[in-house]
PDB file of C-alpha atoms in Angstrom:
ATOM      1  CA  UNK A 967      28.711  -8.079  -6.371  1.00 64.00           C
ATOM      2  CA  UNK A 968      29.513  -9.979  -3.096  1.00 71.00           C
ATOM      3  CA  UNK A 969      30.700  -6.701  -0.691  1.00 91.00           C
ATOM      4  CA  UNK A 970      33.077  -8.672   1.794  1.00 95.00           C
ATOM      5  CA  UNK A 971      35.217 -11.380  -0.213  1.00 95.00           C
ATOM      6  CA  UNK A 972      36.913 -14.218   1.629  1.00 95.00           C
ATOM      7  CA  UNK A 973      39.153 -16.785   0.392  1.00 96.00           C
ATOM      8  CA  UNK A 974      39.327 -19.183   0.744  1.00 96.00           C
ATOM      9  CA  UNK A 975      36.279 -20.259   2.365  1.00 94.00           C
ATOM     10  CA  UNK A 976      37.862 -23.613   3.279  1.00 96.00           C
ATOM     11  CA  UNK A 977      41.331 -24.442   4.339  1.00 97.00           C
ATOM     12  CA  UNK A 978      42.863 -27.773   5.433  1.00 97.00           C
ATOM     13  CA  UNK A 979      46.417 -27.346   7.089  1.00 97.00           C
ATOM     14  CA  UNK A 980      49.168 -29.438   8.512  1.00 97.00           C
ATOM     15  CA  UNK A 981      50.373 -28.060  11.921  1.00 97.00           C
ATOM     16  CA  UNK A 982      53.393 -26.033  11.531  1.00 97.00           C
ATOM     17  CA  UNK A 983      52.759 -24.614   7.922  1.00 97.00           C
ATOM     18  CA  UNK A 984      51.891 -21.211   6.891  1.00 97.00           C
ATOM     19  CA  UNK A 985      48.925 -19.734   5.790  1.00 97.00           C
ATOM     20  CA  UNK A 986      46.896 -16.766   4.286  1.00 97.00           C
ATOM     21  CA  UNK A 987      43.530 -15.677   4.501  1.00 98.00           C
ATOM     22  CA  UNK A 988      42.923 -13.148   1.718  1.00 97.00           C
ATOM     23  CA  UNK A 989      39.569 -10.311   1.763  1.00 97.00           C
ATOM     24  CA  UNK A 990      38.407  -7.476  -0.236  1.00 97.00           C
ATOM     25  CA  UNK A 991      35.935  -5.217   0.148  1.00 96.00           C
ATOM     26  CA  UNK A 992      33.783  -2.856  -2.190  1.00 95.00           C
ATOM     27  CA  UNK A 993      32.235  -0.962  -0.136  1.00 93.00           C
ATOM     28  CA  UNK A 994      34.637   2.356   0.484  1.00 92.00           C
ATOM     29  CA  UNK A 995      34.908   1.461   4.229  1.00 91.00           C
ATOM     30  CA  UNK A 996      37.602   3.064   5.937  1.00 88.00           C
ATOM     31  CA  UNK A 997      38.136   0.502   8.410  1.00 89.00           C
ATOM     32  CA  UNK A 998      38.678  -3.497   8.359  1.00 92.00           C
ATOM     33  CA  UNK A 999      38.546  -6.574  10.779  1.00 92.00           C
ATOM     34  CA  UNK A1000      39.548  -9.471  11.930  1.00 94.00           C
ATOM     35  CA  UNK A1001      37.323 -11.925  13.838  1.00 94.00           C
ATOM     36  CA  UNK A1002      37.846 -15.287  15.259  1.00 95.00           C
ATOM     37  CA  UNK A1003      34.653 -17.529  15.851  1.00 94.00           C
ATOM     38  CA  UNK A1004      35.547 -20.310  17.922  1.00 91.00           C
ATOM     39  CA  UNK A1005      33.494 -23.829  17.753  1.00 90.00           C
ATOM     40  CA  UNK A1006      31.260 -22.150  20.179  1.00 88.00           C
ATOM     41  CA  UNK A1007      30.280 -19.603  18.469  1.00 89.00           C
ATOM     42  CA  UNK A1008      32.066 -17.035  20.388  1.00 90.00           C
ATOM     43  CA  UNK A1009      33.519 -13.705  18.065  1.00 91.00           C
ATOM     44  CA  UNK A1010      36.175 -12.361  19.302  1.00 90.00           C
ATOM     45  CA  UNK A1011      37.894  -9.909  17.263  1.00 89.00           C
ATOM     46  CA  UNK A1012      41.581  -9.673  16.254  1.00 92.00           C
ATOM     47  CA  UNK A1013      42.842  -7.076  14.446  1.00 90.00           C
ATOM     48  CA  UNK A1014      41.265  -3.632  13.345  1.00 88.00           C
ATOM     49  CA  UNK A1015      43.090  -1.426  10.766  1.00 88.00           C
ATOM     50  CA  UNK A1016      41.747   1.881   9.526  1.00 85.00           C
ATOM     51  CA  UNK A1017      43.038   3.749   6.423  1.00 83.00           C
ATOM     52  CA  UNK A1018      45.422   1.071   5.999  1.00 81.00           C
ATOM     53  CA  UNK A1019      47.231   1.589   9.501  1.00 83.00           C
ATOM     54  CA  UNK A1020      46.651  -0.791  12.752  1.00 85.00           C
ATOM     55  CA  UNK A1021      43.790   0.151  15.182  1.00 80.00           C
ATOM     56  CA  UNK A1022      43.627  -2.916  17.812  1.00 76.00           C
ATOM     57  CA  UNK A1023      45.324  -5.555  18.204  1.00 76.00           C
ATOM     58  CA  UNK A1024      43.845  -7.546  20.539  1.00 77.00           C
ATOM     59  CA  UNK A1025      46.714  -9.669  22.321  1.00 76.00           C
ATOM     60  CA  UNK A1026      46.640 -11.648  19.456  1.00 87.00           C
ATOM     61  CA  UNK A1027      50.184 -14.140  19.001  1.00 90.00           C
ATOM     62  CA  UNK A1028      52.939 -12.778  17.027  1.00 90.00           C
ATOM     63  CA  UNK A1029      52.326 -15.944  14.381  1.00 95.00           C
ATOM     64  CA  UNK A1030      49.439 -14.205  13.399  1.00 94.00           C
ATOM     65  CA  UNK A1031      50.156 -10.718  11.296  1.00 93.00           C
ATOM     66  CA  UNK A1032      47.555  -8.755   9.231  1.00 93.00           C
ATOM     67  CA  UNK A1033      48.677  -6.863   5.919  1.00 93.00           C
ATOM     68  CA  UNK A1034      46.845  -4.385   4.616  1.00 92.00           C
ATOM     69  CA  UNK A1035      48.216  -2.995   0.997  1.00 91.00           C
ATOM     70  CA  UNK A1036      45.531  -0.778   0.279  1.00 91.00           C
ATOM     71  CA  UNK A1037      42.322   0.414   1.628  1.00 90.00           C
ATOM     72  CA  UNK A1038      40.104  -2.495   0.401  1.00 94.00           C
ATOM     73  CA  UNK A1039      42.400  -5.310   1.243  1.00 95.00           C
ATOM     74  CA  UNK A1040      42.970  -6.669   4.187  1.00 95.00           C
ATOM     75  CA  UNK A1041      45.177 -10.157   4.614  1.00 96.00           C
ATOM     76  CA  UNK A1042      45.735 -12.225   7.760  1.00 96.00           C
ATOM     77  CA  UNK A1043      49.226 -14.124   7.295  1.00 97.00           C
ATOM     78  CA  UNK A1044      49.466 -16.924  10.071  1.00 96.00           C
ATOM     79  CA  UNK A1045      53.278 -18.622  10.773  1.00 96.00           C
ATOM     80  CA  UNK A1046      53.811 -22.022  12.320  1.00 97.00           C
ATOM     81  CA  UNK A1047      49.970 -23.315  12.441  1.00 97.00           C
ATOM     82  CA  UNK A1048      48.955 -24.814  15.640  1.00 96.00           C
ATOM     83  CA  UNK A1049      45.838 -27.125  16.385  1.00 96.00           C
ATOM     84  CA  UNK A1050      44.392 -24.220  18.692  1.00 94.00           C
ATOM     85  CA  UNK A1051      44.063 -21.826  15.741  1.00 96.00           C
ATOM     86  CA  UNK A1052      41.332 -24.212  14.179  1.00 97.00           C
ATOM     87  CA  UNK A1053      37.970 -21.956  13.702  1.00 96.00           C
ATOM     88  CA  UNK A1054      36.416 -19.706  11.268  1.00 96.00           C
ATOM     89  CA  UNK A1055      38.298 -16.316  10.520  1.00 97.00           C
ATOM     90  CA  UNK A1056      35.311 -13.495   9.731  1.00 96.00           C
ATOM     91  CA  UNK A1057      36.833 -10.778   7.387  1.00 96.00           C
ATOM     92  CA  UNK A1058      34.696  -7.522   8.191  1.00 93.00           C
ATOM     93  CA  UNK A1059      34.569  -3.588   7.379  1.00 92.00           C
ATOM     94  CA  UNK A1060      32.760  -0.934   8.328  1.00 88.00           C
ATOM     95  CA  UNK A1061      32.565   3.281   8.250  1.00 80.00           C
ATOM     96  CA  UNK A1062      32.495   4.532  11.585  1.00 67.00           C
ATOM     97  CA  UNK A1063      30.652   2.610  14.303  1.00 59.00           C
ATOM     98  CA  UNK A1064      27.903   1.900  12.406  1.00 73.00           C
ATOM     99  CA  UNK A1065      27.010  -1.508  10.650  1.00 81.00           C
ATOM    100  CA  UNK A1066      29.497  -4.057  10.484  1.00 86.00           C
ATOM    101  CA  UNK A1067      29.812  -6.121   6.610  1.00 91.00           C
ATOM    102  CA  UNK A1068      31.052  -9.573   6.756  1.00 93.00           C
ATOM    103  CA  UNK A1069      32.161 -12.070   4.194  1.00 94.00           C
ATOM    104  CA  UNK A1070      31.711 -15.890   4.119  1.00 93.00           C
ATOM    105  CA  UNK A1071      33.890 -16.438   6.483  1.00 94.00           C
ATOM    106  CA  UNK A1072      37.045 -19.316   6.222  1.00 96.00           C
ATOM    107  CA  UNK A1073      36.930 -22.714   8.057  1.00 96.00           C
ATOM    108  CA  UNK A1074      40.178 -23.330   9.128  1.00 97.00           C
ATOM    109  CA  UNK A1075      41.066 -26.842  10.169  1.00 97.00           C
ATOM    110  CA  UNK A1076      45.021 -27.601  11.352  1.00 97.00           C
ATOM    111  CA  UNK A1077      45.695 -31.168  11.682  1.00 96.00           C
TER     112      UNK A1077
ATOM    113  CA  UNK B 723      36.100  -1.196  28.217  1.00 77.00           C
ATOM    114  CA  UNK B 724      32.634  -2.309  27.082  1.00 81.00           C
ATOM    115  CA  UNK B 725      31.349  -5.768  27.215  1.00 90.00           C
ATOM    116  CA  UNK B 726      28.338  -7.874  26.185  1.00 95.00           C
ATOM    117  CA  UNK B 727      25.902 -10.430  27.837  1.00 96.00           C
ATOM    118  CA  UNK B 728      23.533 -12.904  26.348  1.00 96.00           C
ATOM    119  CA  UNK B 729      21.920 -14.801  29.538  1.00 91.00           C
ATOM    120  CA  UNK B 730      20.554 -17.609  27.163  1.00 94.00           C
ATOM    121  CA  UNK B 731      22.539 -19.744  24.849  1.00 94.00           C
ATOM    122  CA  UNK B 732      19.955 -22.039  23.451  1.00 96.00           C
ATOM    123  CA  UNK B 733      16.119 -20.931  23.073  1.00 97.00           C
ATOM    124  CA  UNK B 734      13.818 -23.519  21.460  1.00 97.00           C
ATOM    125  CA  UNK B 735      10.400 -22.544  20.704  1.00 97.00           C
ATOM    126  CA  UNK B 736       7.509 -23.544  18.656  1.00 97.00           C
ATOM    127  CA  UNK B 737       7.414 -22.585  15.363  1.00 97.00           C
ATOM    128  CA  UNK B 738       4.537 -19.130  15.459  1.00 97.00           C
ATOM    129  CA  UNK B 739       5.302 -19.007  19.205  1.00 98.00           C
ATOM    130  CA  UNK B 740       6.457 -15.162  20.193  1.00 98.00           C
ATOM    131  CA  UNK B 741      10.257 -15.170  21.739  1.00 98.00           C
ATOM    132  CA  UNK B 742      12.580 -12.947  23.330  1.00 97.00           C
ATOM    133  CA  UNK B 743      16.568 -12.967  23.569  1.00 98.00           C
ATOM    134  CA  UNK B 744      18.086 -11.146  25.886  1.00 97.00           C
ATOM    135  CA  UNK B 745      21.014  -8.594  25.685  1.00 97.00           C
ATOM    136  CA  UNK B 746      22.875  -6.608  28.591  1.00 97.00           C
ATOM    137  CA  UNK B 747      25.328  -4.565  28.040  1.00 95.00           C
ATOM    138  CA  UNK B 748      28.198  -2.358  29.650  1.00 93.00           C
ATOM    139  CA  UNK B 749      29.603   0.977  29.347  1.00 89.00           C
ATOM    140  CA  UNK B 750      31.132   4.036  30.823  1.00 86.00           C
ATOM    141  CA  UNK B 751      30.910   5.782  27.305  1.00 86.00           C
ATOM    142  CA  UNK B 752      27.880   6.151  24.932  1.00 86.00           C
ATOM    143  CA  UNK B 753      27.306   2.786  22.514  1.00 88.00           C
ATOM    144  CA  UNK B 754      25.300   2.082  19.576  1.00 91.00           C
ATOM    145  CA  UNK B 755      23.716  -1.388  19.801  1.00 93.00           C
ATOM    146  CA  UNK B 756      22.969  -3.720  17.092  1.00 94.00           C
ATOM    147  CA  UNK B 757      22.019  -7.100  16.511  1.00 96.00           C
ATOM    148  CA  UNK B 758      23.384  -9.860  13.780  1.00 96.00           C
ATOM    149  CA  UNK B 759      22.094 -12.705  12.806  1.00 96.00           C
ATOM    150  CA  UNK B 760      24.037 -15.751  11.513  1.00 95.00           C
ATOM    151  CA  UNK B 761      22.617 -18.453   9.064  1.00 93.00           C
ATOM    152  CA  UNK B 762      24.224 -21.640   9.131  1.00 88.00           C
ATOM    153  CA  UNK B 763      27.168 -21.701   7.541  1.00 84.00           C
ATOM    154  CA  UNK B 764      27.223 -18.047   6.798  1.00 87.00           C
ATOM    155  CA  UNK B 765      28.454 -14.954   7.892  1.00 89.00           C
ATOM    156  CA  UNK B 766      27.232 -12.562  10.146  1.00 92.00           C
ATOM    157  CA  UNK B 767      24.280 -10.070   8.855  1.00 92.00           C
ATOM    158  CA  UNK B 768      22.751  -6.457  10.078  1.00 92.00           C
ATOM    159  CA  UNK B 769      19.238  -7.867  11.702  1.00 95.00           C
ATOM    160  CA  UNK B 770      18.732  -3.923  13.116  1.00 94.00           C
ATOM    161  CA  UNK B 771      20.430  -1.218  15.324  1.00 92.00           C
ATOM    162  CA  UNK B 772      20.011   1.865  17.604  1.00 93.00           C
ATOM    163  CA  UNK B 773      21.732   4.664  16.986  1.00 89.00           C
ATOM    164  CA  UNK B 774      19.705   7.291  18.228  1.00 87.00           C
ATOM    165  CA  UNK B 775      16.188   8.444  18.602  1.00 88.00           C
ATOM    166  CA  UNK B 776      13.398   5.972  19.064  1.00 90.00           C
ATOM    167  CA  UNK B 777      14.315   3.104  21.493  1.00 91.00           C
ATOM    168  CA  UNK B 778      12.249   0.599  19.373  1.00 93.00           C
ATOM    169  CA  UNK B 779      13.760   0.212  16.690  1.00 93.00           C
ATOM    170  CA  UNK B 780      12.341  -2.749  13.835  1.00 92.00           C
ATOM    171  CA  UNK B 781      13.677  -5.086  10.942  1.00 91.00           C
ATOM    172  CA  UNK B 782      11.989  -5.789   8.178  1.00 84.00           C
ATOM    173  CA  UNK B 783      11.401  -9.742   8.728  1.00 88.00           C
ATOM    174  CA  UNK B 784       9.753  -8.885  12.046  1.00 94.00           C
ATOM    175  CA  UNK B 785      12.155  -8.488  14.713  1.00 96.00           C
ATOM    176  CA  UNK B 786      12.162  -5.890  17.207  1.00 97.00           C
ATOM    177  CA  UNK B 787      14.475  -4.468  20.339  1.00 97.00           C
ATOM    178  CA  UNK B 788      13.881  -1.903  22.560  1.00 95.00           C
ATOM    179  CA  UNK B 789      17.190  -0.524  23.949  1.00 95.00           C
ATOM    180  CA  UNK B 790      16.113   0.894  27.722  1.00 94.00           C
ATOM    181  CA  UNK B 791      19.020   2.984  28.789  1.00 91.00           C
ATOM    182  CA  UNK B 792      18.260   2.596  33.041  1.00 92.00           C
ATOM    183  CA  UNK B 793      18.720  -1.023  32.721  1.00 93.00           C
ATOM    184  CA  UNK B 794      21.322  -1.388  29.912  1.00 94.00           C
ATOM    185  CA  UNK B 795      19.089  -4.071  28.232  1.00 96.00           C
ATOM    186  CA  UNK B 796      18.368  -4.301  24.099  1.00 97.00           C
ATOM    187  CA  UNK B 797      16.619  -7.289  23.789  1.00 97.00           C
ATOM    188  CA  UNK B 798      15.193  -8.791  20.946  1.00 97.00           C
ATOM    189  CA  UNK B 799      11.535 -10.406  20.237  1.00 97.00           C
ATOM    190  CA  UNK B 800       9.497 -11.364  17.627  1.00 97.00           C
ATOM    191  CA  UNK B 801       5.347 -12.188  17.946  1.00 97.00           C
ATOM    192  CA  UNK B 802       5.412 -15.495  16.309  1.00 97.00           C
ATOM    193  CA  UNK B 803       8.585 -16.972  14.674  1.00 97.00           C
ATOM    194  CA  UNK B 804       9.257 -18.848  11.570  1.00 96.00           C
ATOM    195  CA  UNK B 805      11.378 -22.343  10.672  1.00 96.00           C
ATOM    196  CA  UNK B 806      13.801 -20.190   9.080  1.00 95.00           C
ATOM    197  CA  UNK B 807      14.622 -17.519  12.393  1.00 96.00           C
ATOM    198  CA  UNK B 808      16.568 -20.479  13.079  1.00 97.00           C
ATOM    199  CA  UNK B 809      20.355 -19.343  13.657  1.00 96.00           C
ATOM    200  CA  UNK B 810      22.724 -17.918  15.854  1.00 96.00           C
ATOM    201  CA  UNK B 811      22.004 -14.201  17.312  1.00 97.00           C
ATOM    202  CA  UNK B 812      24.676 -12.127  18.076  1.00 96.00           C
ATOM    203  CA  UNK B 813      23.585  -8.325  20.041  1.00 96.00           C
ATOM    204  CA  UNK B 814      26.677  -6.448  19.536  1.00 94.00           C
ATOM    205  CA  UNK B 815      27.946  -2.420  20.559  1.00 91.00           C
ATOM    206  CA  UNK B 816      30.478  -0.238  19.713  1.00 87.00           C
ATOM    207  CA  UNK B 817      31.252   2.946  21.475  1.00 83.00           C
ATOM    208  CA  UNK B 818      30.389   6.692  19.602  1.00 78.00           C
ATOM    209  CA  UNK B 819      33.619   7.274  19.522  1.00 72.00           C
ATOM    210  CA  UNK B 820      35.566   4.470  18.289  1.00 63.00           C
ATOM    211  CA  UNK B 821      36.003   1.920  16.060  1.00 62.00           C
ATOM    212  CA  UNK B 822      35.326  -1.751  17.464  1.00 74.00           C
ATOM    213  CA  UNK B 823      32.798  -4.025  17.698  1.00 82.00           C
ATOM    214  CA  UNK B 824      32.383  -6.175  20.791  1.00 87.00           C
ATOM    215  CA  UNK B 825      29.724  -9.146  20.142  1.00 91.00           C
ATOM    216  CA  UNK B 826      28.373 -11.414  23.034  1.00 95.00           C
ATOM    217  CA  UNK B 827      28.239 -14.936  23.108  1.00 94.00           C
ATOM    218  CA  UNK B 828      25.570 -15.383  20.822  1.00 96.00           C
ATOM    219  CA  UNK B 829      22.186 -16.787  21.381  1.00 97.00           C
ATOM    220  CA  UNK B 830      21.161 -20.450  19.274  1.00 97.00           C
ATOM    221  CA  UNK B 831      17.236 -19.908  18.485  1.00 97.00           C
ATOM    222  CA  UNK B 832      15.688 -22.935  17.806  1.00 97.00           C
ATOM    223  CA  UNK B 833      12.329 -22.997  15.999  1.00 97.00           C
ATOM    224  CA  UNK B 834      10.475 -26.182  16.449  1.00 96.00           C
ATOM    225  CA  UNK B 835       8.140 -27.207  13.423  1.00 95.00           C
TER     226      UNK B 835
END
């Protein structure tokens, strides 16, 4: 049973559309993430929600809205696509501050 | 606010050579530390951590950190590495008392056959 579930893993976009990045997780974490990796490497998270309700929102753009219907789920909607947002989105959870679960991630390519 | 630096963004060594990566950190508040590793083409995974206790703290494939409080440092070695410690390390915190992760930049080690 894969813990942290992404998809999809790859995603090939036309500026301007809209897109979603689904994940799941079966681990009973209380709290979910959002992480950017850019093309060098660099993490840099996005959104934390906890219990369903909005932790940190890192100055994030407004195109970009997480949705979290239950505990497990957590979805990243993005409006109006833009070249910049190309990367790969890390879908994460953890209990408390301890150890972080990620899934697969999703390559995101606007062109 | 807490923040995360990894001095060295590319280490190659030879394959059974020992290495190091370095990790400094800062932060007004108490911080677990941990450190990820990244395959390519994966996600990130749990290589080990420091909570509390011990300041060396091991994994099971070999790796070791020492987190030494006086100069904020929790870097990362291992006595002779393999072809496949090749990847992308990330040393990471979080504070006690809240719930966010902040990665550095990542380190690329390199193992040379």
């Amino acid at each position: 049973d894969t813990a942290v579930s992404q998809t999809p893993k790859y995603l090939v976009t036309q500026m301007g559309n809209d897109k979603s990045i689904k994940c799941e997780q079966n681990l009973g974490h209380d709290t979910m993430y959002w992480y950017k990796q850019d093309s060098k490497k660099f993490l840099k998270i996005m959104f934390s929600y906890n219990n369903k309700e909005l932790i940190i929102n890192e100055t994030v753009p407004n195109r970009f809205s997480p949705k979290s219907p239950d505990k497990a789920h957590l979805n990243l909607h993005i409006n109006s696509l833009e070249l910049g947002d190309s990367a790969v989105y890390f879908c994460a959870s953890s209990t408390g501050n301890l150890e972080a679960f990620f899934g697969q991630g999703t390559r995101l390519t606007v062109v | 606010a807490q923040s995360v630096t990894q001095l060295d963004s590319q280490v190659p060594v030879f394959e059974e050579a020992p290495v190091e990566l370095r990790c400094n950190y800062s932060s007004s508040v108490s911080v677990y530390l941990f450190w990820y590793v990244q395959y390519p083409n994966q996600g990130l995974q749990l290589l080990l951590k420091y909570l509390s206790g011990s300041t060396l703290v091991e994994s099971i494939n070999g790796f070791e950190a020492e987190f030494n409080k006086s100069q904020t440092s929790f870097h990362l070695r291992k006595p002779s590495v393999h072809i496949s410690d090749t990847a992308e390390y990330f040393c990471a915190v979080t504070p006690t008392s809240y719930d966010k992760v902040i990665f550095g930049p990542g380190t690329s080690l390199s193992v040379i056959p």
